[in-house]
CSV table of C-alpha atoms in Angstrom, one decimal:
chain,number,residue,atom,x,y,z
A,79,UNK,CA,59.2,-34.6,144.0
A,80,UNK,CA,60.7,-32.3,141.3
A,81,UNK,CA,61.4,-34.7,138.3
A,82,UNK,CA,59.1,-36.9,136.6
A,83,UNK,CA,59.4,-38.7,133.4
A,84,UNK,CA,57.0,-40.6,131.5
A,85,UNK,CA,58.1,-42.5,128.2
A,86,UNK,CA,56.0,-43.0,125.7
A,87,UNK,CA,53.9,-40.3,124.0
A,88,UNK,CA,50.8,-41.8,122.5
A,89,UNK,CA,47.4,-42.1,124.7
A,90,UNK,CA,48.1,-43.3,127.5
A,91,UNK,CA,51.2,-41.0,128.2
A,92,UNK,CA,49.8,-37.6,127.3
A,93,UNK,CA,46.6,-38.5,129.6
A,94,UNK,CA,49.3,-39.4,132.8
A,95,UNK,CA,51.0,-35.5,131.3
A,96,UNK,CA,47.7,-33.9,131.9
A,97,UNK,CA,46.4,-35.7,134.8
A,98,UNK,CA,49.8,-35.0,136.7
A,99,UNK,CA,49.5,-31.3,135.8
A,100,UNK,CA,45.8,-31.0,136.4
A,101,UNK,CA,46.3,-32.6,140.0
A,102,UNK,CA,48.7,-30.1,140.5
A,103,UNK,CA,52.0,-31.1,140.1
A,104,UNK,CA,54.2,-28.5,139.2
A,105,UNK,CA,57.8,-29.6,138.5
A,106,UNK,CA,60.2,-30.8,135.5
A,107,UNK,CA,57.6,-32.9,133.5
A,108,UNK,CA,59.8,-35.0,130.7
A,109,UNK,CA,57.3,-36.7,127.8
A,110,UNK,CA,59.3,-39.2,125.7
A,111,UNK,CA,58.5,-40.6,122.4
A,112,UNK,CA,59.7,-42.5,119.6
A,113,UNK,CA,57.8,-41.4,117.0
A,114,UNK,CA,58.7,-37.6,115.3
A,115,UNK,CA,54.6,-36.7,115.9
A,116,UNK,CA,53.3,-35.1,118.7
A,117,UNK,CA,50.9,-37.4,120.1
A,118,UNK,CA,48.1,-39.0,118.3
A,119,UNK,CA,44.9,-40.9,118.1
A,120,UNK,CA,45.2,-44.8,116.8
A,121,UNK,CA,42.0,-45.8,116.2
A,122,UNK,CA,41.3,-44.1,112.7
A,123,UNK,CA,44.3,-45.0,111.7
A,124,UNK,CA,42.8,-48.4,110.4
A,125,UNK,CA,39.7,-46.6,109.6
A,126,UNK,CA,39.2,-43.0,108.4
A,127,UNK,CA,43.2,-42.1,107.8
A,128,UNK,CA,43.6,-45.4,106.1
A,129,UNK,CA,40.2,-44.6,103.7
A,130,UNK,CA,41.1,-41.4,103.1
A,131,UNK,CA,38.4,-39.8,105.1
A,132,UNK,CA,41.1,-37.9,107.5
A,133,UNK,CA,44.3,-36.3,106.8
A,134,UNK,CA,47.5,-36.8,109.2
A,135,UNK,CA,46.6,-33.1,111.2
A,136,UNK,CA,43.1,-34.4,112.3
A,137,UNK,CA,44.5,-37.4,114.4
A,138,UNK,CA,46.3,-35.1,116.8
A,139,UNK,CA,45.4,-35.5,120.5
A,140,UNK,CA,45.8,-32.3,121.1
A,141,UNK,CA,46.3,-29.0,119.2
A,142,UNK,CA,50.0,-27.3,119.5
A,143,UNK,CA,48.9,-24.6,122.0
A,144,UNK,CA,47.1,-27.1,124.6
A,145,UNK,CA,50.3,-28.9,124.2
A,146,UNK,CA,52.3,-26.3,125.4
A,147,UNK,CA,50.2,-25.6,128.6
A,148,UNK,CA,51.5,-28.4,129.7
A,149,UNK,CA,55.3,-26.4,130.2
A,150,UNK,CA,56.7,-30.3,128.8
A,151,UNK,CA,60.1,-31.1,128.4
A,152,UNK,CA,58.9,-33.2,125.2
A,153,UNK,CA,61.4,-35.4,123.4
A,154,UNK,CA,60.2,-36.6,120.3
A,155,UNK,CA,61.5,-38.8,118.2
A,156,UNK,CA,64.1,-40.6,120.3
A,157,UNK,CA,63.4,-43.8,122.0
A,158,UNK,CA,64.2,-44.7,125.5
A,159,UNK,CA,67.3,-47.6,125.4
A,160,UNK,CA,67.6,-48.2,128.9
A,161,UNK,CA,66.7,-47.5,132.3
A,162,UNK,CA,68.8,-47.5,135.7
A,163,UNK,CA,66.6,-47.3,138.6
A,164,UNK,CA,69.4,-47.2,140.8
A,165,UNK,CA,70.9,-44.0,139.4
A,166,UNK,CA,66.9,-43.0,138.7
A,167,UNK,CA,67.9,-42.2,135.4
A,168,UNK,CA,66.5,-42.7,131.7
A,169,UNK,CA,68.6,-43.5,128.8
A,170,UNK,CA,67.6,-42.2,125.1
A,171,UNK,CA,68.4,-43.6,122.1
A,172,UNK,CA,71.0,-40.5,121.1
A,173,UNK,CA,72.7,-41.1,124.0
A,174,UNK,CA,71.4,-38.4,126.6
A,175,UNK,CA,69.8,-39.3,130.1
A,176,UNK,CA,67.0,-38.0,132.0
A,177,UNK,CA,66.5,-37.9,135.2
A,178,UNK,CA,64.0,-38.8,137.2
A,179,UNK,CA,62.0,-39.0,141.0
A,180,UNK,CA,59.3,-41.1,139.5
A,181,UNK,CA,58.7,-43.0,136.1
A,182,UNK,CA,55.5,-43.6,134.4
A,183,UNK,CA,56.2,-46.1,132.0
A,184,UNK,CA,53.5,-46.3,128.5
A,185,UNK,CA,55.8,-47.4,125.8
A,186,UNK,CA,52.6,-49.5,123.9
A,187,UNK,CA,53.5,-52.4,121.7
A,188,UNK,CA,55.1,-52.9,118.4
A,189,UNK,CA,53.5,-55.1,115.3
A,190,UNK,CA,54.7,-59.0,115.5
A,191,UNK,CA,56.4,-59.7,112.1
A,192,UNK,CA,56.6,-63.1,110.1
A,193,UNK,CA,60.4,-64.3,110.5
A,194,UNK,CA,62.4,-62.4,108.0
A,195,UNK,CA,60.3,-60.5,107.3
A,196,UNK,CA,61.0,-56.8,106.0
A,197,UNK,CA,59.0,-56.0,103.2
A,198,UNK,CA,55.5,-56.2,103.8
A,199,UNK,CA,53.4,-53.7,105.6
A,200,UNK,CA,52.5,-53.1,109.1
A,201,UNK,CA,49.9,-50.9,110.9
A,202,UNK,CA,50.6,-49.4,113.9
A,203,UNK,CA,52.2,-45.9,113.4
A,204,UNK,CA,50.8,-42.8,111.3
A,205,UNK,CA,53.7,-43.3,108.8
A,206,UNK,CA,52.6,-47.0,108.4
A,207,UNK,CA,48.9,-46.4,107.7
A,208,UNK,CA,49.9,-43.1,105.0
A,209,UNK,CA,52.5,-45.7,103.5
A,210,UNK,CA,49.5,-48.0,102.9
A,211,UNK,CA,47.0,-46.0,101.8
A,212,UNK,CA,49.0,-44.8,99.4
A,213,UNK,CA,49.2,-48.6,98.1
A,214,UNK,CA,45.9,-49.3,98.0
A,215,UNK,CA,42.9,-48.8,95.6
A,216,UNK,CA,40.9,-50.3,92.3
A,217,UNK,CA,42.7,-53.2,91.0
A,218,UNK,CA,45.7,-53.4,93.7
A,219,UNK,CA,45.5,-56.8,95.1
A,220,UNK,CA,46.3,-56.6,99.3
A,221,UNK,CA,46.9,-59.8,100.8
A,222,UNK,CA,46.5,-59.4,104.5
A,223,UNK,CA,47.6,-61.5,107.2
A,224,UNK,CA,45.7,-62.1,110.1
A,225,UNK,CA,41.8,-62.0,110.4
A,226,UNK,CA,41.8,-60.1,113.8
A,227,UNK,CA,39.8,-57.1,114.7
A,228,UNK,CA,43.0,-54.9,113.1
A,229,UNK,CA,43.8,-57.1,109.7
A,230,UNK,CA,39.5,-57.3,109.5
A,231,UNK,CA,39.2,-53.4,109.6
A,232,UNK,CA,42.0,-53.1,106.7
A,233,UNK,CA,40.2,-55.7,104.6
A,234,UNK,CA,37.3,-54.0,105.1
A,235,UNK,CA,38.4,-50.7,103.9
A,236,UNK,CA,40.6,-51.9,101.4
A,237,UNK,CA,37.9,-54.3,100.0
A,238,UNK,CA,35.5,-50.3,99.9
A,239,UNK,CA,38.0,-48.7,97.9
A,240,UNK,CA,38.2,-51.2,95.5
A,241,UNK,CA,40.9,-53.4,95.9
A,242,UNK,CA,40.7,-56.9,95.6
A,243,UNK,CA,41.5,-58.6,99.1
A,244,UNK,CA,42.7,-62.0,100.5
A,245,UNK,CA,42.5,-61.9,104.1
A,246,UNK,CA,44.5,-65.4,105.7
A,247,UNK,CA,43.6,-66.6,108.8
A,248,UNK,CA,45.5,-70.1,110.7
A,249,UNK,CA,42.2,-70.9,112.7
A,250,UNK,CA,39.4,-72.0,111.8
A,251,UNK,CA,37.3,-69.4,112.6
A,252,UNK,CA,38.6,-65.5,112.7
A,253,UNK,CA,38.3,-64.5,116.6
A,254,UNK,CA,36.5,-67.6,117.5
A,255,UNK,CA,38.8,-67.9,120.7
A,256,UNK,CA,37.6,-64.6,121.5
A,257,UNK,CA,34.2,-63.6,120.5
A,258,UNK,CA,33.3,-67.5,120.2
A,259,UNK,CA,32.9,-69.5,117.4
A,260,UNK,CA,29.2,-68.2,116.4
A,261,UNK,CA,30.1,-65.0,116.3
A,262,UNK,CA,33.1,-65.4,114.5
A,263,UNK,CA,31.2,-67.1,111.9
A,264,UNK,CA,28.5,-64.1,112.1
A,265,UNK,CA,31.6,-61.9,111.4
A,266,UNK,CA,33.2,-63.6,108.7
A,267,UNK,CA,30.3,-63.7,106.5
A,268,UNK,CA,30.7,-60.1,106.3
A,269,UNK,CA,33.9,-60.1,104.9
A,270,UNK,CA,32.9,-62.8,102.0
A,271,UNK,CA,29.2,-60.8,101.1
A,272,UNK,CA,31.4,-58.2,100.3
A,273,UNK,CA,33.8,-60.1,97.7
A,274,UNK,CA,36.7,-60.3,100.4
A,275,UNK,CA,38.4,-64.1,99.9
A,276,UNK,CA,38.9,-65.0,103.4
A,277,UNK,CA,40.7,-68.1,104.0
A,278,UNK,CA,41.2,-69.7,107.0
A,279,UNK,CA,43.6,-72.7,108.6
A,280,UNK,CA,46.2,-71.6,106.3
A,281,UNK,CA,49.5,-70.7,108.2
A,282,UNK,CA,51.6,-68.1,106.2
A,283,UNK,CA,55.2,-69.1,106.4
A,284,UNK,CA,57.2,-66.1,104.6
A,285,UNK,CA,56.9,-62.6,102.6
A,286,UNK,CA,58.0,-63.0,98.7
A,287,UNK,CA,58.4,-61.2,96.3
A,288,UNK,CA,55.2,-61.6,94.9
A,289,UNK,CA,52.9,-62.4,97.6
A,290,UNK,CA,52.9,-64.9,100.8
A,291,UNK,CA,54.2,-69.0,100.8
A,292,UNK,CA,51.8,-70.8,103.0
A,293,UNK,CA,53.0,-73.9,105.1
A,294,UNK,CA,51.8,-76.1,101.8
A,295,UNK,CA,54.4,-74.4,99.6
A,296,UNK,CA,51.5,-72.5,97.6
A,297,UNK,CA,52.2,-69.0,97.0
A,298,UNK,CA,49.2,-66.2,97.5
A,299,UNK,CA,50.5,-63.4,94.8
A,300,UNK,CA,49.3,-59.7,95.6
A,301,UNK,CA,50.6,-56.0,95.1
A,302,UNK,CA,51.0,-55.2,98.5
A,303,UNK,CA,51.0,-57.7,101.8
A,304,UNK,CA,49.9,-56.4,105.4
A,305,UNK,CA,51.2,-58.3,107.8
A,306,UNK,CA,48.7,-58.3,111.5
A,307,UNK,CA,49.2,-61.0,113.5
A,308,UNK,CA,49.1,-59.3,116.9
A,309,UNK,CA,51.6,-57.0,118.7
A,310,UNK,CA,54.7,-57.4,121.2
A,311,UNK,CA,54.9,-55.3,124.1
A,312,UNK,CA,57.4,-52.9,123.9
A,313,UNK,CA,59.5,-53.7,126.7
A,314,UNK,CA,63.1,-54.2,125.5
A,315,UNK,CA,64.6,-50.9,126.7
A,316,UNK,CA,64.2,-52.7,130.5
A,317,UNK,CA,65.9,-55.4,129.9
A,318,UNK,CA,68.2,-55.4,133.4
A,319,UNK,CA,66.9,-52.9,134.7
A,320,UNK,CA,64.6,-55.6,137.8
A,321,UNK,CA,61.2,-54.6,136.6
A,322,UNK,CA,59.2,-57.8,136.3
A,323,UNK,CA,58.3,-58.1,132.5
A,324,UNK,CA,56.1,-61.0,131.3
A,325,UNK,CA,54.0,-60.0,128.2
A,326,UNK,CA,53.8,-56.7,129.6
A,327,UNK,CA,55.2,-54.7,132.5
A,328,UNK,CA,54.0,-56.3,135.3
A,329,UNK,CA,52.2,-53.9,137.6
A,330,UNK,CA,49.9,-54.1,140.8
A,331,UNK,CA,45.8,-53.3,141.0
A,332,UNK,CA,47.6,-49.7,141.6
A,333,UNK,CA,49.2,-49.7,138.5
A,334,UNK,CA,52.4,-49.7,140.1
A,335,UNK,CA,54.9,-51.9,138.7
A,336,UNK,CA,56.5,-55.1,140.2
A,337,UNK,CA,60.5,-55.8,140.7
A,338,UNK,CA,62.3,-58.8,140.2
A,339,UNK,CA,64.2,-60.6,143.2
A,340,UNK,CA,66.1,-58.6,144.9
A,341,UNK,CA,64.1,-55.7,144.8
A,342,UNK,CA,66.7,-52.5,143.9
A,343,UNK,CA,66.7,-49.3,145.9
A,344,UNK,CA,64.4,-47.1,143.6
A,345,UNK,CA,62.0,-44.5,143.3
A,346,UNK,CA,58.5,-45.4,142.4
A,347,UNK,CA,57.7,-46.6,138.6
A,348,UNK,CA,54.1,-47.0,137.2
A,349,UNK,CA,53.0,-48.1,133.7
A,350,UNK,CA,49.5,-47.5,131.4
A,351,UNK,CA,48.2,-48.5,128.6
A,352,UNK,CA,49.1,-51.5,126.5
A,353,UNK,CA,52.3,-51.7,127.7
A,354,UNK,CA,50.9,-52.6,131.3
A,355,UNK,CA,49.6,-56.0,132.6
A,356,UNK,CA,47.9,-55.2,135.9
A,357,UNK,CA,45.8,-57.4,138.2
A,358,UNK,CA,42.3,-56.0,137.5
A,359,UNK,CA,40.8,-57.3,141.0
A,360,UNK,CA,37.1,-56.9,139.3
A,361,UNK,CA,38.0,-59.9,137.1
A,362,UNK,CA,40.2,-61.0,139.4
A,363,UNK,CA,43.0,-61.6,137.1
A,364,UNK,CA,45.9,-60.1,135.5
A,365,UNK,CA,45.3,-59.0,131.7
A,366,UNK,CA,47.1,-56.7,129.3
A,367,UNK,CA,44.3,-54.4,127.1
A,368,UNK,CA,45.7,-53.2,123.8
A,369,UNK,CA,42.4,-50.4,123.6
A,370,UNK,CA,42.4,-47.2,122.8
A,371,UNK,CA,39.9,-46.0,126.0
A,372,UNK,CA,41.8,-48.4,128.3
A,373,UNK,CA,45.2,-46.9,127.7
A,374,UNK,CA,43.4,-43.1,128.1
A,375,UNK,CA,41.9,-44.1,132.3
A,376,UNK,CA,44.8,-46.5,133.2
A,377,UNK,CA,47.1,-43.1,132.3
A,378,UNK,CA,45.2,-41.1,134.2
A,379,UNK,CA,45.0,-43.5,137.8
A,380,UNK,CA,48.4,-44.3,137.1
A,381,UNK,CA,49.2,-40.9,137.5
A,382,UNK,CA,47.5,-40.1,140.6
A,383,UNK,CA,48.8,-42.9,142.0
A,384,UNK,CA,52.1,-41.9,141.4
A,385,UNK,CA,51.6,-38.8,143.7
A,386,UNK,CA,49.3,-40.1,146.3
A,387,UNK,CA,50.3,-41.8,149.6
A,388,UNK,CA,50.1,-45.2,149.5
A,389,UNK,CA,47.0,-45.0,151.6
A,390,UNK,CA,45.3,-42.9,149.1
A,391,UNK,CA,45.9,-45.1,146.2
A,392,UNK,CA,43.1,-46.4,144.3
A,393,UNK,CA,43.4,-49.7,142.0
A,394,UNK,CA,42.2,-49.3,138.7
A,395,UNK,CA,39.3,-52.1,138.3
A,396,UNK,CA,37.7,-50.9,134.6
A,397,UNK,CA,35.5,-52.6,132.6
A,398,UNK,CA,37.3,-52.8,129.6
A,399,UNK,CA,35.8,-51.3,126.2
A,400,UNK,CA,36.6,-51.8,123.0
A,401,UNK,CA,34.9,-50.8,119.5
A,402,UNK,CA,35.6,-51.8,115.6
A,403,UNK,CA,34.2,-50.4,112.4
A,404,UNK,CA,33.7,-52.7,109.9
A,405,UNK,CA,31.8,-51.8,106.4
A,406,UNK,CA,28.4,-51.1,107.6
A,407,UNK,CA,29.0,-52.8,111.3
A,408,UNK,CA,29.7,-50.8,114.3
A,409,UNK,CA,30.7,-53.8,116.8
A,410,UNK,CA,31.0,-52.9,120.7
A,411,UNK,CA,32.2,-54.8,123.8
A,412,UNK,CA,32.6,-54.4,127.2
A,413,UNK,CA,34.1,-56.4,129.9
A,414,UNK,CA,37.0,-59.1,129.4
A,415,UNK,CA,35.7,-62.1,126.8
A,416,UNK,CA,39.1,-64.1,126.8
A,417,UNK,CA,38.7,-67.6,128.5
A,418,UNK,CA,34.6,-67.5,128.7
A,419,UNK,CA,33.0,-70.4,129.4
A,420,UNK,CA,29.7,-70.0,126.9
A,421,UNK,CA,28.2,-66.9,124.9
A,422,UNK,CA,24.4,-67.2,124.3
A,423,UNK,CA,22.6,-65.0,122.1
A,424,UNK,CA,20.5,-62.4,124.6
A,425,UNK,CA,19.0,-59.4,121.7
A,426,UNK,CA,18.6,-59.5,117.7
A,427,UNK,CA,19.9,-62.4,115.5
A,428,UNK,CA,23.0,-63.3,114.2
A,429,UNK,CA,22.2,-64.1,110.3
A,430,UNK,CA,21.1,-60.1,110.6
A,431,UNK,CA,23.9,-59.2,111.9
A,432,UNK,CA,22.4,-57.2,114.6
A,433,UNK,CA,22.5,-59.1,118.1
A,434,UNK,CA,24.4,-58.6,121.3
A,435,UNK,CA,25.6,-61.7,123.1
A,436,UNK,CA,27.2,-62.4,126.6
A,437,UNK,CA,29.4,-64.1,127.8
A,438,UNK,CA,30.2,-66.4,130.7
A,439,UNK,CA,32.8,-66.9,132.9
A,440,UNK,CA,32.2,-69.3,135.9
A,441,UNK,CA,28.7,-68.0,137.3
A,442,UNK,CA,29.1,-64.4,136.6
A,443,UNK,CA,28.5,-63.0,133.2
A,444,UNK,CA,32.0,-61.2,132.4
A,445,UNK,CA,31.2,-59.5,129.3
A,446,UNK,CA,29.1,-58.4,126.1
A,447,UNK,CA,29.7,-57.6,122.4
A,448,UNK,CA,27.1,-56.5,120.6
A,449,UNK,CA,26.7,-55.4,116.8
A,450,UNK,CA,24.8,-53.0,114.7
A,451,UNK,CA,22.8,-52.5,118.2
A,452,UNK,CA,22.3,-48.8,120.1
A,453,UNK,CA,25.1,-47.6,122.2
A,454,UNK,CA,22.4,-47.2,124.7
A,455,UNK,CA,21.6,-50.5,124.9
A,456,UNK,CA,25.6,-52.1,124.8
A,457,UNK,CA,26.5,-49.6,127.8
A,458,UNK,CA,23.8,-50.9,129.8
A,459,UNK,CA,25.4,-54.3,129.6
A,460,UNK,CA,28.3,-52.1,131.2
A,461,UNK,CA,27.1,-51.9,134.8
A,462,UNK,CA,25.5,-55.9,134.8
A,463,UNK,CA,29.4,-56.6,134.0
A,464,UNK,CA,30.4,-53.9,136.9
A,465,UNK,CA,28.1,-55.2,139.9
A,466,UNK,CA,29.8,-59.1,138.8
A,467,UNK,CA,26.1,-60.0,138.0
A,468,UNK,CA,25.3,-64.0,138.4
A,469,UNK,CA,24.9,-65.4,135.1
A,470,UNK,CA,21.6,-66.8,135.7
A,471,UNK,CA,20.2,-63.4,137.0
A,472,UNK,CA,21.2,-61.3,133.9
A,473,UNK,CA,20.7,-63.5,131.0
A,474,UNK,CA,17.2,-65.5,131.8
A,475,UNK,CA,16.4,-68.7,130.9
A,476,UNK,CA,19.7,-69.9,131.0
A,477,UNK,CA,21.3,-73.1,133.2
């Protein structure tokens, strides 16, 4: 093996670079990505970079020089347009090719947009959260749309520096089909103590010129509109290429991803980060995690994968972590809360907005969020979620 390429230069793509090199490989290592900046951290994006509290530089993954002890080729700023597995080749955006033996695919998502939309603002990339900050401040209205845990972090920060904020939300509780309805509620209240007008049912039909049109034909007027209604995995560049795409790349418990029928005559091709859905055999189920620790471990066993014997493989069975920072909350979860049965209450109180709650799925508890509450005490919840603890064993006095 004496090529490999892996597209996409964010977490999940620098942490396959390093793991590659670090378990020895040793030839042609090609790192593409679509953005101009060596790779970064997304997280404070929506927090610190977008207050003001960091600068561009201190988002960097890594500093120039431990970049170059990688020996990359490193393409920056060109996107990958197509793929031939046949040919085992990789085609750029400017019209070059790369070669490859194997292909480690962590291309991340992209921001949905309202139809027609080309105006407003979106928050995904560096550029896109400099762009906004610059936008934002005393008296600058921001309408933003979409109340989930990225739209609630801008409102948040937005709402600090002094702007005045609509956040618009179609259900009737901001991450209730998530976190549950209670603790959506818990979370919501946050926004309105803190002079945020958070509406929710209203369905946001088009960007104008001075604001947002609902579905009622009323217009919400503000300076500046930030669009965050979820993301779209970026997958085009595959199209016809046989890898089996549905929300996602689909990939194996190896991280090893799946072709269409008939199978072509390729080299191996392995995908990270929130570009991958995997079947997670903990949970027993295939999911897609758009978080930033997730993309950082799937890169890394998708790269040993890639250079192990199939009988060495491993299958990457995490229990998924995610945090949020909003005003004077620090909210943690671990484990995979999407399609629980019930959430009870298990430490603090919800009015206080300091509890941590878990969550049911069949008879096994599947995960835990927990706000304002010691990281000590959430990662503890960690390994309950990890041993597929019965419900009725971990949270007492419960059916």
């Amino acid at each position: 093996m004496k090529r490999i390429v892996v597209v996409g230069a964010s977490a999940a793509g620098l942490a396959a670079a390093e793991t590659l090199r670090r378990e020895g490989y040793d030839g042609t290592l090609t790192l593409v990505g679509d953005e101009p900046h060596p790779p970064y951290d997304r997280p404070p994006l929506s927090k610190q970079v977008l207050s003001g509290q960091w600068d561009a530089d201190r988002t960097a993954l890594r500093t120039p020089e431990d970049l170059a002890a990688l020996d990359l080729d490193l393409r920056l700023g060109v996107a990958a347009a197509g793929l031939d597995p046949a040919g085992r080749l990789v085609r750029l955006a400017d019209g070059s090719t790369v070669p490859y033996d194997r292909l480690l695919i962590a291309t991340g998502v992209r921001p949905r947009r309202l139809p027609g939309d080309r105006v407003a603002h979106v928050l995904r990339t560096l550029d896109d959260a400099l762009a906004l900050r610059d936008r934002i401040g005393p008296g600058r209205r921001l309408v933003v749309v979409g109340a989930g845990f990225l739209g609630a972090e801008a409102a948040a920060v937005a709402s600090k520096l002094g702007a005045q904020v609509t956040l618009l939300e179609p259900a009737p509780v901001p991450l209730a089909h998530a976190v549950g309805l209670e603790v959506g509620q818990a979370l919501a209240q946050a926004h309105r103590e803190r002079g945020v007008e958070l509406r929710c049912g209203v369905t946001v039909t088009e960007v104008t010129e001075d604001g947002v049109r609902l579905a009622d034909g009323e217009v919400i007027e503000g300076d500046e509109i930030l669009v965050a209604i979820g993301s779209l995995p970026n997958t085009g560049w595959l199209a016809g290429s046989g890898l089996a795409v549905d929300d996602g790349v689909v990939c194996d418990e190896y991280c090893q991803a799946a072709w269409g029928s008939p199978r072509p005559k390729a080299g191996g091709v392995y995908a990270a980060g929130d570009v991958a859905r995997w079947h997670n055999p903990l949970f027993g189920t295939s999911m897609r995690i758009e978080h930033r620790t997730n993309a950082a471990e799937q890169g890394m066993v998708a790269a040993r994968n890639l250079l192990a014997a199939p009988g060495a493989r491993k299958p990457f069975t995490p229990v998924p972590y995610f945090w949020s920072d909003q005003y004077d909350m620090k909210i943690q979860a671990y484990g995979y809360l999407r399609g629980h049965d019930e959430v009870a209450v298990v430490e603090g109180d919800l009015a206080e907005r300091r509890f941590l709650a878990a969550y049911r799925s069949g008879d096994r508890i599947t995960a835990a969020l927990a706000v304002g509450m010691p990281a000590k005490v959430v990662r503890q919840w960690r390994q309950v979620i990890a041993v597929r603890a019965a419900w009725h064993d971990a949270v007492p006095n419960r059916p």
